[in-house]
Backbone as numpy.savetxt, mean C-alpha at the origin, in Angstrom:
# Nx Ny Nz CAx CAy CAz Cx Cy Cz
-2.34 -39.56 4.59 -3.18 -38.37 4.59 -2.29 -37.13 4.59
-2.56 -36.23 3.68 -1.80 -34.99 3.57 -2.41 -33.96 4.51
-1.63 -33.54 5.52 -2.15 -32.61 6.51 -1.79 -31.16 6.20
-1.18 -30.91 5.04 -0.86 -29.53 4.68 -2.12 -28.76 4.37
-2.18 -27.55 4.91 -3.30 -26.67 4.63 -3.10 -26.04 3.26
-4.19 -25.82 2.54 -4.04 -25.09 1.27 -3.54 -23.68 1.55
-2.71 -23.17 0.67 -2.18 -21.82 0.84 -3.22 -20.79 0.43
-3.45 -19.84 1.31 -4.39 -18.76 1.01 -3.62 -17.62 0.34
-4.37 -16.65 -0.18 -3.72 -15.47 -0.75 -2.87 -14.75 0.30
-3.35 -14.71 1.54 -2.55 -14.07 2.60 -1.26 -14.83 2.85
-1.31 -16.16 2.79 -0.09 -16.97 2.95 0.91 -16.64 1.84
0.41 -16.54 0.62 1.27 -16.25 -0.52 1.89 -14.88 -0.39
1.08 -13.88 -0.03 1.59 -12.52 0.12 2.61 -12.46 1.26
2.36 -13.19 2.34 3.29 -13.20 3.48 4.69 -13.67 3.08
4.76 -14.56 2.10 6.07 -15.03 1.61 6.89 -13.87 1.04
6.21 -12.90 0.45 6.90 -11.76 -0.15 7.33 -10.74 0.91
6.76 -10.81 2.09 7.06 -9.85 3.15 8.16 -10.35 4.08
9.01 -11.22 3.58 10.08 -11.77 4.41 11.42 -11.07 4.19
11.52 -10.24 3.16 12.74 -9.46 2.96 12.40 -8.12 2.35
13.24 -7.16 2.62 13.00 -5.81 2.11 13.95 -5.51 0.96
13.51 -4.67 0.02 12.16 -4.14 -0.13 11.21 -5.24 -0.62
10.00 -5.20 -0.13 9.01 -6.20 -0.50 8.67 -6.04 -1.99
8.66 -7.15 -2.70 8.30 -7.16 -4.12 6.78 -7.14 -4.22
6.21 -5.94 -4.18 4.75 -5.80 -4.16 4.13 -6.22 -5.49
4.82 -5.98 -6.59 4.29 -6.41 -7.89 4.29 -7.93 -7.96
5.37 -8.55 -7.52 5.44 -10.01 -7.49 4.36 -10.60 -6.61
4.08 -9.96 -5.47 3.03 -10.44 -4.56 1.67 -10.40 -5.26
1.40 -9.28 -5.93 0.12 -9.15 -6.64 0.00 -10.22 -7.71
1.04 -10.37 -8.49 1.00 -11.35 -9.58 0.87 -12.77 -9.06
1.48 -13.05 -7.91 1.43 -14.40 -7.34 0.02 -14.81 -6.95
-0.84 -13.83 -6.65 -2.23 -14.17 -6.32 -3.16 -13.90 -7.49
-2.58 -13.64 -8.66 -3.39 -13.51 -9.87 -3.90 -12.13 -10.19
-3.31 -11.09 -9.59 -3.72 -9.72 -9.88 -2.64 -9.07 -10.74
-3.02 -8.66 -11.93 -2.06 -7.99 -12.82 -1.82 -6.56 -12.35
-0.62 -6.05 -12.62 -0.27 -4.67 -12.27 0.15 -3.96 -13.54
-0.47 -2.82 -13.77 -0.18 -2.00 -14.94 0.15 -0.59 -14.49
0.86 0.14 -15.33 1.17 1.55 -15.08 0.62 2.33 -16.27
-0.13 3.39 -16.00 -0.75 4.13 -17.10 -1.00 5.57 -16.67
-1.40 6.39 -17.65 -1.84 7.75 -17.36 -3.17 7.66 -16.61
-3.27 8.35 -15.51 -4.53 8.44 -14.77 -4.80 9.93 -14.56
-6.05 10.28 -14.33 -6.35 11.70 -14.11 -5.52 12.28 -12.96
-5.24 13.56 -13.06 -4.47 14.25 -12.03 -5.12 14.02 -10.67
-4.30 13.65 -9.70 -4.80 13.41 -8.35 -5.26 11.98 -8.10
-5.26 11.13 -9.13 -5.65 9.73 -8.95 -4.38 8.89 -8.93
-4.12 8.23 -7.82 -2.90 7.45 -7.65 -3.02 6.07 -8.27
-4.22 5.49 -8.22 -4.38 4.15 -8.76 -5.79 3.67 -8.64
-6.01 2.50 -9.19 -7.34 1.89 -9.11 -7.21 0.39 -9.25
-8.24 -0.30 -8.82 -8.33 -1.74 -9.04 -9.64 -1.99 -9.76
-9.58 -2.87 -10.75 -10.77 -3.17 -11.53 -10.89 -4.66 -11.76
-12.12 -5.06 -12.03 -12.38 -6.43 -12.42 -12.56 -6.44 -13.93
-11.86 -7.36 -14.59 -11.96 -7.52 -16.04 -13.24 -8.28 -16.38
-13.59 -8.24 -17.64 -14.79 -8.97 -18.08 -14.66 -10.48 -17.87
-13.41 -10.97 -17.81 -13.20 -12.41 -17.58 -13.20 -12.77 -16.09
-13.43 -11.77 -15.23 -13.50 -12.01 -13.79 -12.19 -11.84 -13.05
-11.10 -11.65 -13.78 -9.81 -11.41 -13.13 -9.72 -9.94 -12.71
-8.72 -9.65 -11.90 -8.55 -8.29 -11.39 -7.21 -7.73 -11.84
-7.18 -6.40 -11.95 -5.92 -5.73 -12.26 -5.87 -4.39 -11.55
-4.66 -4.01 -11.24 -4.38 -2.74 -10.58 -3.70 -1.85 -11.60
-4.10 -0.59 -11.63 -3.43 0.40 -12.46 -2.86 1.46 -11.53
-1.55 1.67 -11.62 -0.89 2.72 -10.84 -0.56 3.87 -11.79
-0.65 5.08 -11.28 -0.36 6.27 -12.07 1.12 6.31 -12.41
1.44 6.23 -13.69 2.84 6.16 -14.11 3.60 7.45 -13.88
2.91 8.53 -13.54 3.57 9.82 -13.33 3.93 10.07 -11.87
3.56 9.17 -10.98 3.87 9.38 -9.57 5.21 8.73 -9.22
5.76 9.15 -8.12 7.06 8.64 -7.66 6.97 7.14 -7.40
8.05 6.39 -7.63 8.03 4.95 -7.41 7.56 4.54 -6.01
7.96 5.29 -4.99 7.51 4.95 -3.62 5.99 5.08 -3.52
5.44 6.09 -4.13 3.98 6.29 -4.12 3.30 5.16 -4.90
3.87 4.78 -6.04 3.31 3.69 -6.84 3.29 2.39 -6.04
4.38 2.12 -5.31 4.44 0.90 -4.51 3.35 0.90 -3.43
3.18 2.05 -2.76 2.15 2.11 -1.73 0.77 1.97 -2.35
0.56 2.59 -3.50 -0.73 2.49 -4.19 -1.04 1.04 -4.55
-0.06 0.34 -5.10 -0.27 -1.07 -5.47 -0.62 -1.89 -4.23
0.11 -1.67 -3.15 -0.17 -2.40 -1.91 -1.55 -2.03 -1.36
-1.91 -0.76 -1.44 -3.22 -0.29 -0.98 -4.33 -0.96 -1.79
-4.17 -1.00 -3.10 -5.18 -1.64 -3.95 -5.25 -3.14 -3.69
-4.12 -3.75 -3.38 -4.13 -5.16 -2.98 -4.96 -5.35 -1.71
-4.88 -4.38 -0.81 -5.70 -4.42 0.40 -7.18 -4.43 0.05
-7.57 -3.60 -0.92 -8.97 -3.62 -1.37 -9.31 -4.99 -1.96
-8.40 -5.56 -2.73 -8.64 -6.87 -3.32 -8.84 -7.93 -2.23
-7.99 -7.89 -1.21 -8.05 -8.89 -0.16 -9.30 -8.74 0.73
-9.65 -7.49 1.05 -10.70 -7.27 2.04 -12.03 -6.78 1.48
-12.01 -6.16 0.31 -13.23 -5.50 -0.17 -13.60 -5.91 -1.59
-13.19 -7.10 -1.97 -13.42 -7.56 -3.34 -14.89 -7.47 -3.75
-15.79 -7.71 -2.81 -17.22 -7.68 -3.15 -17.69 -6.28 -3.51
-16.91 -5.26 -3.16 -17.29 -3.88 -3.46 -16.68 -3.39 -4.78
-15.82 -4.21 -5.38 -15.15 -3.79 -6.60 -16.00 -4.20 -7.79
-16.56 -3.23 -8.45 -17.33 -3.50 -9.66 -16.41 -3.30 -10.85
-16.69 -2.26 -11.60 -15.85 -1.99 -12.76 -14.65 -1.13 -12.39
-14.44 -0.88 -11.13 -13.22 -0.20 -10.72 -13.41 0.68 -9.51
-12.35 0.78 -8.76 -12.29 1.69 -7.62 -11.07 2.54 -7.86
-11.23 3.82 -7.98 -10.09 4.72 -8.18 -9.77 5.38 -6.85
-8.53 5.29 -6.43 -8.10 5.92 -5.19 -7.27 7.14 -5.51
-7.57 8.20 -4.86 -6.80 9.41 -4.98 -6.47 9.87 -3.58
-5.58 10.84 -3.45 -5.30 11.35 -2.11 -6.55 11.83 -1.39
-7.58 12.21 -2.15 -8.82 12.68 -1.53 -9.47 11.60 -0.67
-9.30 10.33 -1.02 -9.88 9.28 -0.22 -9.24 9.23 1.17
-8.06 9.76 1.26 -7.37 9.74 2.54 -7.38 11.13 3.18
-8.29 11.97 2.72 -8.43 13.32 3.23 -9.83 13.49 3.82
-10.06 14.59 4.52 -11.35 14.78 5.18 -12.52 15.01 4.23
-12.30 15.15 2.93 -13.37 15.42 1.98 -14.29 14.21 1.86
-15.42 14.25 2.53 -16.35 13.11 2.57 -17.10 12.93 1.26
-17.10 13.91 0.35 -17.88 13.79 -0.88 -17.36 12.67 -1.77
-16.11 12.25 -1.61 -15.59 11.17 -2.45 -16.35 9.88 -2.21
-16.91 9.70 -1.03 -17.60 8.46 -0.72 -18.98 8.39 -1.36
-19.45 9.50 -1.94 -20.73 9.49 -2.64 -20.60 8.81 -3.99
-19.37 8.66 -4.51 -19.15 8.11 -5.84 -18.62 6.68 -5.81
-18.55 6.07 -4.66 -17.99 4.72 -4.54 -18.67 3.99 -3.39
-18.71 2.67 -3.44 -19.28 1.92 -2.32 -18.36 1.88 -1.10
-17.15 2.39 -1.26 -16.21 2.38 -0.14 -16.51 3.50 0.84
-16.16 3.23 2.09 -16.28 4.24 3.13 -14.90 4.46 3.74
-14.79 5.47 4.57 -13.50 5.83 5.15 -12.82 4.63 5.81
-13.56 3.79 6.53 -12.91 2.67 7.21 -12.34 1.66 6.21
-12.93 1.54 5.01 -12.35 0.67 3.99 -10.98 1.21 3.55
-10.90 2.51 3.40 -9.63 3.14 3.01 -8.59 2.96 4.11
-9.02 3.09 5.35 -8.10 2.88 6.48 -7.59 1.45 6.49
-8.48 0.49 6.26 -8.06 -0.91 6.20 -7.05 -1.14 5.08
-7.31 -0.56 3.91 -6.40 -0.74 2.77 -5.05 -0.09 3.06
-5.05 1.06 3.72 -3.78 1.71 4.09 -3.02 0.86 5.11
-3.72 0.29 6.07 -3.06 -0.55 7.07 -2.49 -1.80 6.42
-3.24 -2.39 5.48 -2.74 -3.55 4.76 -1.45 -3.18 4.02
-1.46 -2.03 3.33 -0.29 -1.59 2.57 0.91 -1.39 3.48
0.70 -0.74 4.61 1.80 -0.51 5.56 2.34 -1.83 6.09
1.44 -2.75 6.44 1.87 -4.06 6.95 2.64 -4.86 5.90
2.22 -4.75 4.64 2.89 -5.48 3.57 4.25 -4.88 3.25
4.30 -3.58 3.06 5.54 -2.93 2.62 6.55 -2.73 3.74
6.06 -2.59 4.97 6.94 -2.27 6.10 6.61 -3.14 7.31
6.75 -4.45 7.19 6.46 -5.29 8.35 7.38 -4.89 9.52
6.80 -4.78 10.70 7.58 -4.32 11.86 8.81 -5.20 12.10
8.67 -6.49 11.87 9.80 -7.41 12.05 10.94 -7.06 11.09
10.60 -6.71 9.86 11.63 -6.34 8.88 12.25 -4.98 9.20
11.46 -4.07 9.72 12.01 -2.77 10.11 13.07 -2.98 11.20
12.74 -3.81 12.19 13.71 -4.10 13.25 14.97 -4.74 12.69
14.81 -5.64 11.73 15.96 -6.29 11.09 16.80 -5.26 10.35
16.15 -4.37 9.60 16.88 -3.34 8.85 17.63 -2.42 9.80
17.01 -2.07 10.92 17.68 -1.21 11.90 18.85 -1.94 12.54
18.70 -3.23 12.76 19.80 -4.02 13.31 20.93 -4.17 12.30
20.57 -4.37 11.03 21.57 -4.51 9.96 22.28 -3.20 9.65
21.65 -2.08 10.00 22.17 -0.75 9.67 22.14 0.15 10.90
22.99 -0.14 11.91 22.94 0.63 13.15 23.12 2.12 12.90
22.29 2.91 13.53 22.40 4.36 13.41 21.76 4.93 12.15
21.12 4.09 11.34 20.49 4.58 10.11 19.32 5.50 10.47
19.19 6.55 9.70 18.08 7.49 9.91 16.78 6.89 9.37
15.67 7.51 9.72 14.37 7.09 9.20 14.39 7.19 7.67
15.00 8.24 7.16 15.09 8.42 5.71 15.87 7.26 5.07
16.95 6.85 5.69 17.76 5.75 5.15 16.99 4.42 5.21
16.27 4.18 6.29 15.48 2.96 6.40 14.36 2.99 5.35
13.71 4.14 5.17 12.66 4.27 4.15 13.24 3.95 2.77
14.43 4.42 2.51 15.09 4.15 1.22 15.30 2.65 1.02
15.71 1.95 2.07 15.90 0.50 1.98 14.59 -0.23 1.63
13.47 0.29 2.13 12.18 -0.33 1.91 11.48 0.21 0.65
12.09 1.21 0.03 11.53 1.86 -1.17 10.13 2.42 -0.90
10.02 3.10 0.24 8.79 3.79 0.62 9.16 5.24 0.94
8.16 6.08 1.06 8.44 7.48 1.40 8.87 7.58 2.86
9.60 8.64 3.13 10.02 8.86 4.51 8.80 9.06 5.41
7.79 9.78 4.92 6.59 9.98 5.74 5.88 8.67 6.02
5.81 7.77 5.03 5.18 6.46 5.26 5.92 5.71 6.37
7.26 5.75 6.31 8.05 5.07 7.35 7.86 5.74 8.70
7.80 7.06 8.72 7.59 7.78 9.98 6.24 7.38 10.60
5.21 7.34 9.79 3.89 6.95 10.28 3.93 5.53 10.81
4.59 4.64 10.08 4.68 3.23 10.48 5.39 3.09 11.82
6.40 3.93 12.05 7.17 3.86 13.30 6.54 4.69 14.42
5.39 5.32 14.14 4.72 6.12 15.17 5.38 7.46 15.41
6.10 7.97 14.42 6.76 9.26 14.52 5.97 10.31 13.76
6.14 11.58 14.10 5.45 12.61 13.31 6.04 12.66 11.90
5.19 12.99 10.94 5.68 13.14 9.57 6.59 14.36 9.52
7.35 14.49 8.44 8.28 15.62 8.33 7.54 16.94 8.45
6.37 17.05 7.82 5.60 18.29 7.88 5.16 18.57 9.32
4.63 17.57 10.01 4.19 17.76 11.39 5.38 18.05 12.30
6.52 17.39 12.04 7.71 17.62 12.85 8.18 19.05 12.70
8.14 19.60 11.49 8.61 20.98 11.30 7.64 21.97 11.94
6.33 21.66 11.93 5.35 22.51 12.59 5.58 22.49 14.10
5.83 21.29 14.65 6.08 21.18 16.08 7.36 21.92 16.46
8.39 21.81 15.64 9.66 22.47 15.94 9.50 24.00 15.91
8.73 24.49 14.96 8.57 25.94 14.86 7.69 26.49 15.99
6.87 25.63 16.60 6.02 26.06 17.70 6.79 26.20 19.00
7.97 25.58 19.07 8.75 25.63 20.33 9.66 26.81 20.37
């Protein structure tokens, strides 16, 4: 009797989160989600869509910085993993979804908590806490910026992940003192 459990999509993705920088495109492809880069409207970072054949694909804005593209792909994977039933012909994510502008939710079945879940999934995938500790151990004295570079994420994403103020908030706090 074979007692091995079937591998889930989360199991497959977890295999990619064992070394940095995480191969987010490889993770998506390993679970059957294609990744494309294309022109998207200004302010739209990416989207996930279901094809007519039932498969899914992510489109990242080819004009955004590679770190932003990686986070967008991971974020859209979060929607695929947790909110697949809400994905019709596409969900487009823009910075507005992560801003206080509630009107964006009138055009999509997603709500703010869905976006929060997708962001948390992306952070967990791209910057697993265990790997951050390993990178810090492998690179004693490395700055947050240097660790972010190793993970191919933005410095602000790494700061948020580590529970530190973002550069903008840090400069505001410094100027207030």
